[in-house]
Short mmCIF file of N, CA, C and O in Angstrom, two decimals:
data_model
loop_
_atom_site.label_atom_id
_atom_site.label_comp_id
_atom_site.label_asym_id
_atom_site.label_seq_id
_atom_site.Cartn_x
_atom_site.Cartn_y
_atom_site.Cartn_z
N UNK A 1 89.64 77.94 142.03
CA UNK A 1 90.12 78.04 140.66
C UNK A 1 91.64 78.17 140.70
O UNK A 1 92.05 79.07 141.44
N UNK A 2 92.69 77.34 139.94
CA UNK A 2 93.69 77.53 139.67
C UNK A 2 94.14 78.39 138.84
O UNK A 2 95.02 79.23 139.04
N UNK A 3 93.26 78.12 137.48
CA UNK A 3 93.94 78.96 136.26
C UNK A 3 92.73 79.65 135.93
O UNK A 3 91.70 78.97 135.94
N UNK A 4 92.62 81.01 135.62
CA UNK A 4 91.65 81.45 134.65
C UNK A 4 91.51 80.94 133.82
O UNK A 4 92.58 80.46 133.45
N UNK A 5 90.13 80.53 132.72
CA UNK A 5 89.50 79.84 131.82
C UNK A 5 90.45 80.56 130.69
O UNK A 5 91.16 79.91 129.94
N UNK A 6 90.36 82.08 130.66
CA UNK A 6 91.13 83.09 129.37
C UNK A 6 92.39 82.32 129.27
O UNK A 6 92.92 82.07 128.19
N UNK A 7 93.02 81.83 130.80
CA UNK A 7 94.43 81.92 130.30
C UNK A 7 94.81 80.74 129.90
O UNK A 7 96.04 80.66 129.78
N UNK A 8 94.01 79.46 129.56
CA UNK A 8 93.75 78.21 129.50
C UNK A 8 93.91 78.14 128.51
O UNK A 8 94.74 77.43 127.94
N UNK A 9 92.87 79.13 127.89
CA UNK A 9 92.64 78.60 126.17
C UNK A 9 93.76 79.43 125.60
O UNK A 9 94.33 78.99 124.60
N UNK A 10 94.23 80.78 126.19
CA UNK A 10 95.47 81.21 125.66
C UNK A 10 96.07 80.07 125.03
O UNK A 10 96.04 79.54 123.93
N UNK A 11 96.85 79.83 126.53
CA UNK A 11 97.71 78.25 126.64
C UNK A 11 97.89 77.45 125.60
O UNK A 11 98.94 77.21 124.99
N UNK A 12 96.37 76.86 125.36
CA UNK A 12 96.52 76.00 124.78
C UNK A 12 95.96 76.35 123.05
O UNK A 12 95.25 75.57 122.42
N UNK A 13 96.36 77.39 122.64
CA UNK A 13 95.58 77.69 121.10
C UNK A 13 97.18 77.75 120.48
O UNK A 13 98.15 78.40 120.88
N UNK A 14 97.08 76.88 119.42
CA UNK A 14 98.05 76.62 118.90
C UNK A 14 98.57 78.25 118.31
O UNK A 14 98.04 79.36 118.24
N UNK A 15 100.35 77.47 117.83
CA UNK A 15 100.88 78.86 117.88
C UNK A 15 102.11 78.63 117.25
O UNK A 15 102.92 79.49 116.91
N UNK A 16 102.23 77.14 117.09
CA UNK A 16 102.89 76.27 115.94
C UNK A 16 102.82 75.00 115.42
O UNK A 16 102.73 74.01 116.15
N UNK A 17 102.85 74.95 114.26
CA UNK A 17 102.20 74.09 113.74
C UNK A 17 103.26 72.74 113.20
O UNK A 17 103.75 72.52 112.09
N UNK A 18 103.35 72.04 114.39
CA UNK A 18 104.10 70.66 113.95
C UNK A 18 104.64 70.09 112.37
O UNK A 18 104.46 70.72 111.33
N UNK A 19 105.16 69.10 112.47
CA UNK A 19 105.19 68.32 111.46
C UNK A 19 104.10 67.12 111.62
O UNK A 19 103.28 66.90 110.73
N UNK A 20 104.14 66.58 112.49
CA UNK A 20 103.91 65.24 113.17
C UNK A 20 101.81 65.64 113.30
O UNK A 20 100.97 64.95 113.88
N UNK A 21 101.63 66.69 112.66
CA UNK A 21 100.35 66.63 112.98
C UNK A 21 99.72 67.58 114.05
O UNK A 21 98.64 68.15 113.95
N UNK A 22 100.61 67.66 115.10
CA UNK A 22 100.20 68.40 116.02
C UNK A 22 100.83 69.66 116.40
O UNK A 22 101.92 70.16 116.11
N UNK A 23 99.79 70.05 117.20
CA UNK A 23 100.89 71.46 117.00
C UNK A 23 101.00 71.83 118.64
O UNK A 23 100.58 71.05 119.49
N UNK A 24 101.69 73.27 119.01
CA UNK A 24 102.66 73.61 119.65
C UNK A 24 101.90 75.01 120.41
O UNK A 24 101.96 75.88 119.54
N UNK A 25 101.33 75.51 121.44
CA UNK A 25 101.09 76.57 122.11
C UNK A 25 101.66 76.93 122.85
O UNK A 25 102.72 77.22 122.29
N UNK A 26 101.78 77.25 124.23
CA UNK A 26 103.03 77.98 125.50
C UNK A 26 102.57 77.03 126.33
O UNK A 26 101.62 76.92 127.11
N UNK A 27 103.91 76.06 125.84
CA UNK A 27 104.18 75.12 126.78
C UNK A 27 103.37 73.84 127.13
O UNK A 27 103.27 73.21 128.19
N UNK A 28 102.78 73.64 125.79
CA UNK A 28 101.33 72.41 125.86
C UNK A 28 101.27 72.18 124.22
O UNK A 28 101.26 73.06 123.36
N UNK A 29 101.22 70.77 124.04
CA UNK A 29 101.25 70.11 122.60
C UNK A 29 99.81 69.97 122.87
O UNK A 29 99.27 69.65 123.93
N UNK A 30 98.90 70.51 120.86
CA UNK A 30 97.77 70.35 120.69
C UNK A 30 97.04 69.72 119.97
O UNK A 30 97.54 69.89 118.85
N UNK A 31 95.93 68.91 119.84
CA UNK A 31 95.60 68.23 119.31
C UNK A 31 94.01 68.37 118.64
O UNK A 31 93.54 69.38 119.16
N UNK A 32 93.52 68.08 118.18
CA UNK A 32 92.07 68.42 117.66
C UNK A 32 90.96 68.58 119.16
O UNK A 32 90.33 69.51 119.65
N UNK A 33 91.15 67.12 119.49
CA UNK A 33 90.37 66.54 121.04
C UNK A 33 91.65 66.82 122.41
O UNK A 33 91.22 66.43 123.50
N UNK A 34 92.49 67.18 122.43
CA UNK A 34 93.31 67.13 123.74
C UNK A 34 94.60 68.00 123.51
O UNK A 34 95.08 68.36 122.44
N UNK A 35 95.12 68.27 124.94
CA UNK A 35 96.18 68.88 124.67
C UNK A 35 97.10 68.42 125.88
O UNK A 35 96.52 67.75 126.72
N UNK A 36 98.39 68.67 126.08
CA UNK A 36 99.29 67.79 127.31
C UNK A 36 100.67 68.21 127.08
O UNK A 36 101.16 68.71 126.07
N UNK A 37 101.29 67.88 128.34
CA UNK A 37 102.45 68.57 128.32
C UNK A 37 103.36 67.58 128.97
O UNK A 37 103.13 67.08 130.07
N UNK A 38 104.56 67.28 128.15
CA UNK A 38 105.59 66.13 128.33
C UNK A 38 106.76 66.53 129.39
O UNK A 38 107.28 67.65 129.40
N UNK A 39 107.07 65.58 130.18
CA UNK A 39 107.72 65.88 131.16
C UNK A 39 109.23 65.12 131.00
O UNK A 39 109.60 64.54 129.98
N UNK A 40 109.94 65.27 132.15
CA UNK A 40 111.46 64.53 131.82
C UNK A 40 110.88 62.91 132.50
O UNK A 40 110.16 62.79 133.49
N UNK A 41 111.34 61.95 131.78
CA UNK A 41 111.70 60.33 132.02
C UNK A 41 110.08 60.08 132.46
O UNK A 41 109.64 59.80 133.57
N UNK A 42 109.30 60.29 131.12
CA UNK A 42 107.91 59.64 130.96
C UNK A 42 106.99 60.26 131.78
O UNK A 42 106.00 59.66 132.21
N UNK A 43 107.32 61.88 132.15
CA UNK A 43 106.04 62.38 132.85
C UNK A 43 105.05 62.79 132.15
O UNK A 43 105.47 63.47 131.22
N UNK A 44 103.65 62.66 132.17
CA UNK A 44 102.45 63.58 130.81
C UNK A 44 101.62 63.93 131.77
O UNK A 44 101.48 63.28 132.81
N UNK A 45 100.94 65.10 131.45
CA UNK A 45 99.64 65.26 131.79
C UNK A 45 98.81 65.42 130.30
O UNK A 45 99.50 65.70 129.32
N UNK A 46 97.97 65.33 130.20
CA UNK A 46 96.98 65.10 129.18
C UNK A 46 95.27 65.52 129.42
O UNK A 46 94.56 64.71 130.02
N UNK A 47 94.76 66.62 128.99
CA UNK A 47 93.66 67.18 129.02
C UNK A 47 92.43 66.48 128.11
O UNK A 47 93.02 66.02 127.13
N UNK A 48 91.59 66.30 128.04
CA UNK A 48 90.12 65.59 127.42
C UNK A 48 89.50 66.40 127.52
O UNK A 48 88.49 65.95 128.07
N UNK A 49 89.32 67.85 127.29
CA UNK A 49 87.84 68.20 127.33
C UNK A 49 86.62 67.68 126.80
O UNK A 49 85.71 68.27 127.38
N UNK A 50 86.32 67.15 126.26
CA UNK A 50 85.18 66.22 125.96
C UNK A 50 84.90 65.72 126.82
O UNK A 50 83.84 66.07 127.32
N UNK A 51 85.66 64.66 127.45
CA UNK A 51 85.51 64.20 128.71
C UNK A 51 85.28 64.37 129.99
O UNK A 51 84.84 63.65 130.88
N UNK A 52 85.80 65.86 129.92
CA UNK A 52 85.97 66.06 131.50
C UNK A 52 87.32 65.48 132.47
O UNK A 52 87.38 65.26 133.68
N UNK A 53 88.08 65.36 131.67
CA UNK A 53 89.10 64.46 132.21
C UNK A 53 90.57 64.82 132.07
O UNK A 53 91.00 65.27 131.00
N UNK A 54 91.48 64.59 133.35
CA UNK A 54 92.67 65.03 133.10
C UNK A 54 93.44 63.82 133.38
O UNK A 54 93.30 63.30 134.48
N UNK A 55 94.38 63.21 132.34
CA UNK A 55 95.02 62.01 132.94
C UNK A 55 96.66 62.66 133.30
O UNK A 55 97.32 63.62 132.89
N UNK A 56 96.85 61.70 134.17
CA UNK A 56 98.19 62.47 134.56
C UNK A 56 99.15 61.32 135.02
O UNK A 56 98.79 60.66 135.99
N UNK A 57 100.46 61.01 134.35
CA UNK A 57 101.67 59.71 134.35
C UNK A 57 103.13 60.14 134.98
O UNK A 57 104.02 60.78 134.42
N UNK A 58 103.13 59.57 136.37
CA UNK A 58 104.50 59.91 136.62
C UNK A 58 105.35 58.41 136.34
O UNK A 58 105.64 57.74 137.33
N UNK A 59 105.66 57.99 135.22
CA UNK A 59 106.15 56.89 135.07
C UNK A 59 106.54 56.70 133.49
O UNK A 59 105.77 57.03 132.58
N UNK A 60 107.68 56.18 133.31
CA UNK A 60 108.10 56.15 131.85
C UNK A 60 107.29 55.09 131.22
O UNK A 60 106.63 54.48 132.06
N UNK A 61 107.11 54.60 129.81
CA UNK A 61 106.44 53.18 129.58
C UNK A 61 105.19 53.03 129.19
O UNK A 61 104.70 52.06 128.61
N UNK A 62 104.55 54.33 129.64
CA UNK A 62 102.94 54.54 129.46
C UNK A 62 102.73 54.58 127.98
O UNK A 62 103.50 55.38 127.44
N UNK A 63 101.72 53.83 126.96
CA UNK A 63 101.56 55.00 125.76
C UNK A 63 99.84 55.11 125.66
O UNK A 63 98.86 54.38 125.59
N UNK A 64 100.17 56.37 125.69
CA UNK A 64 98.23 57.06 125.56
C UNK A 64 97.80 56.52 124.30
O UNK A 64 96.81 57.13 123.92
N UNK A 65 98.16 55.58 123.46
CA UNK A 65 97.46 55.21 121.84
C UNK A 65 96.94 54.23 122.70
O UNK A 65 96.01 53.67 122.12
N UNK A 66 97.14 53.68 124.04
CA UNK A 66 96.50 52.15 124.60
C UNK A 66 95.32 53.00 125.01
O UNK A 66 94.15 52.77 124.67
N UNK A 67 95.64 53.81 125.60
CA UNK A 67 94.28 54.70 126.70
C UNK A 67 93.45 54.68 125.98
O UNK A 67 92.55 53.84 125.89
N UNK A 68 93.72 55.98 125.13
CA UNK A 68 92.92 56.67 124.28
C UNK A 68 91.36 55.82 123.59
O UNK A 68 90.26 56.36 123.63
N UNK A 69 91.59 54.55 123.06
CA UNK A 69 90.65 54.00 122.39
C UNK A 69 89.41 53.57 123.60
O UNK A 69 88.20 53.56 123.43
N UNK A 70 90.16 53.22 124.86
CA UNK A 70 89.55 52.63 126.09
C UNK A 70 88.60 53.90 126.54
O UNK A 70 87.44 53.59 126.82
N UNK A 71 88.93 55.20 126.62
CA UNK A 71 88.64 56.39 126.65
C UNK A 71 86.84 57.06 125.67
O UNK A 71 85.79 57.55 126.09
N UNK A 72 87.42 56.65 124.17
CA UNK A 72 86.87 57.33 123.29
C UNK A 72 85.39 56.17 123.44
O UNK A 72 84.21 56.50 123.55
N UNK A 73 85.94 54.87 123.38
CA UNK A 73 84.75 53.78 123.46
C UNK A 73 83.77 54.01 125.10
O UNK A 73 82.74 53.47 125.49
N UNK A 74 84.50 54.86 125.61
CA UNK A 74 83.42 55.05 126.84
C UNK A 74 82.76 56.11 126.89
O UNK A 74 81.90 56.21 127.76
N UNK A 75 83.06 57.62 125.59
CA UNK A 75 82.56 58.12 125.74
C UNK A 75 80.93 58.62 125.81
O UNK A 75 80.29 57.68 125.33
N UNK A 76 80.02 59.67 126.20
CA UNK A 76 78.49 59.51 126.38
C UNK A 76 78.24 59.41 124.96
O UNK A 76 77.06 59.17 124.73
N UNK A 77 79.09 59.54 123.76
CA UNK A 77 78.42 59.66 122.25
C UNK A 77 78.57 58.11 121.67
O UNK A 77 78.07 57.80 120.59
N UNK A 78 79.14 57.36 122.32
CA UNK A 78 79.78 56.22 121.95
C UNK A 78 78.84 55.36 122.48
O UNK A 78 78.43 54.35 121.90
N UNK A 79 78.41 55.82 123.86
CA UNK A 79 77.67 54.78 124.79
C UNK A 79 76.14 54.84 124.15
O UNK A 79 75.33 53.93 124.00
N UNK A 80 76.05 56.21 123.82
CA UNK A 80 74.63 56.42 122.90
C UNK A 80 74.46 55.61 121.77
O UNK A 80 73.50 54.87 121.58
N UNK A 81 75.22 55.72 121.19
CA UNK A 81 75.42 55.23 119.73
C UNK A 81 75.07 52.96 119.61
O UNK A 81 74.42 52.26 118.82
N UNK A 82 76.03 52.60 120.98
CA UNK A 82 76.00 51.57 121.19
C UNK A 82 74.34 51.04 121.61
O UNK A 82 73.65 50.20 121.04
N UNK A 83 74.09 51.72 122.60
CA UNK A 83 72.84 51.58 122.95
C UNK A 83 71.45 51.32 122.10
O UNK A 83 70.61 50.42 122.14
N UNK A 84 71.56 52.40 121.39
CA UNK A 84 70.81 52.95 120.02
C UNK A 84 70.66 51.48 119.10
O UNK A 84 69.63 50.93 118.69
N UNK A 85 72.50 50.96 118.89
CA UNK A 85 72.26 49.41 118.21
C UNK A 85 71.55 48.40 119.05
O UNK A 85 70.67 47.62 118.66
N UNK A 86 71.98 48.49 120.10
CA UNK A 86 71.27 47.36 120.85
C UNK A 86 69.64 47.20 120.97
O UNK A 86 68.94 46.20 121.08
N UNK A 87 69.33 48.59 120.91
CA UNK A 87 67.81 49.12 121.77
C UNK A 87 67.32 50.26 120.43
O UNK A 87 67.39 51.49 120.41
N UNK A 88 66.95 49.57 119.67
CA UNK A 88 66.66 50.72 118.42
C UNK A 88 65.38 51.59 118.94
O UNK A 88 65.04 52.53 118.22
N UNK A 89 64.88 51.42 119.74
CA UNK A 89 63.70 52.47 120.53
C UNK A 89 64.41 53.21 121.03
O UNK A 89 64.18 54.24 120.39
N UNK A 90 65.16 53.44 121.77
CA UNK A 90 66.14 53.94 122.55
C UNK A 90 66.40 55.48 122.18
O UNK A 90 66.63 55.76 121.01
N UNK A 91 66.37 56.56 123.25
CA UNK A 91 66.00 57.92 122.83
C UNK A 91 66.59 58.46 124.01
O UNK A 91 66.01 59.02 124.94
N UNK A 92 68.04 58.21 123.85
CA UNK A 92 68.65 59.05 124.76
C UNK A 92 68.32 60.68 125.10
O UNK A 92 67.88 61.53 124.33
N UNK A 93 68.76 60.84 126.74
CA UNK A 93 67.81 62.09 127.34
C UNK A 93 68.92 62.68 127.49
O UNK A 93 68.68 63.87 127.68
N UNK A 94 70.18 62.46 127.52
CA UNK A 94 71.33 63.48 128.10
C UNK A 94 71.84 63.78 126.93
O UNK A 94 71.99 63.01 125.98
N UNK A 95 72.21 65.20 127.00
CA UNK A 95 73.49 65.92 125.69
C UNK A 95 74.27 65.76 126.23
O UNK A 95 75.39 66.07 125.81
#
């Protein structure tokens, strides 16, 4: 374990509240679904809990609005959902 779970959600529970929509905790921008922290000349890390997933950019140029949709369309509620149209019997077993 790196970080305690307590000091995680500390972290990341907002603590100001943007203009732009998002808001501001110690040292991590927050979002409804994610939270991430901007670095100098295009560094991010970017959290998914939903996902399970941490993306992380050492490179300027990146923009997560490309990811993100590639992301959300793969998620297990998405893949259910798709399935479900394809296969209307279909009775997904995993939460």
């Amino acid at each position: 374990m790196l970080f305690r779970s307590d000091w995680v959600r500390d972290a990341v529970a907002a603590r100001v509240h943007a203009n732009g929509g998002d808001d501001y905790g110690l040292g991590w921008w927050v979002s409804d679904d994610s939270y991430w922290a901007l670095g100098r000349g295009g560094q991010h890390v970017k959290v998914y809990p939903a996902f399970n997933a941490i993306v992380v950019v050492t490179a300027a140029e990146f923009d997560f609005d490309q990811l993100e949709p590639l992301l959300y369309s793969a998620s297990p509620n998405s893949i259910k959902q798709q399935l479900k149209l394809l296969i209307p019997e279909y009775t997904p077993h995993l939460d």
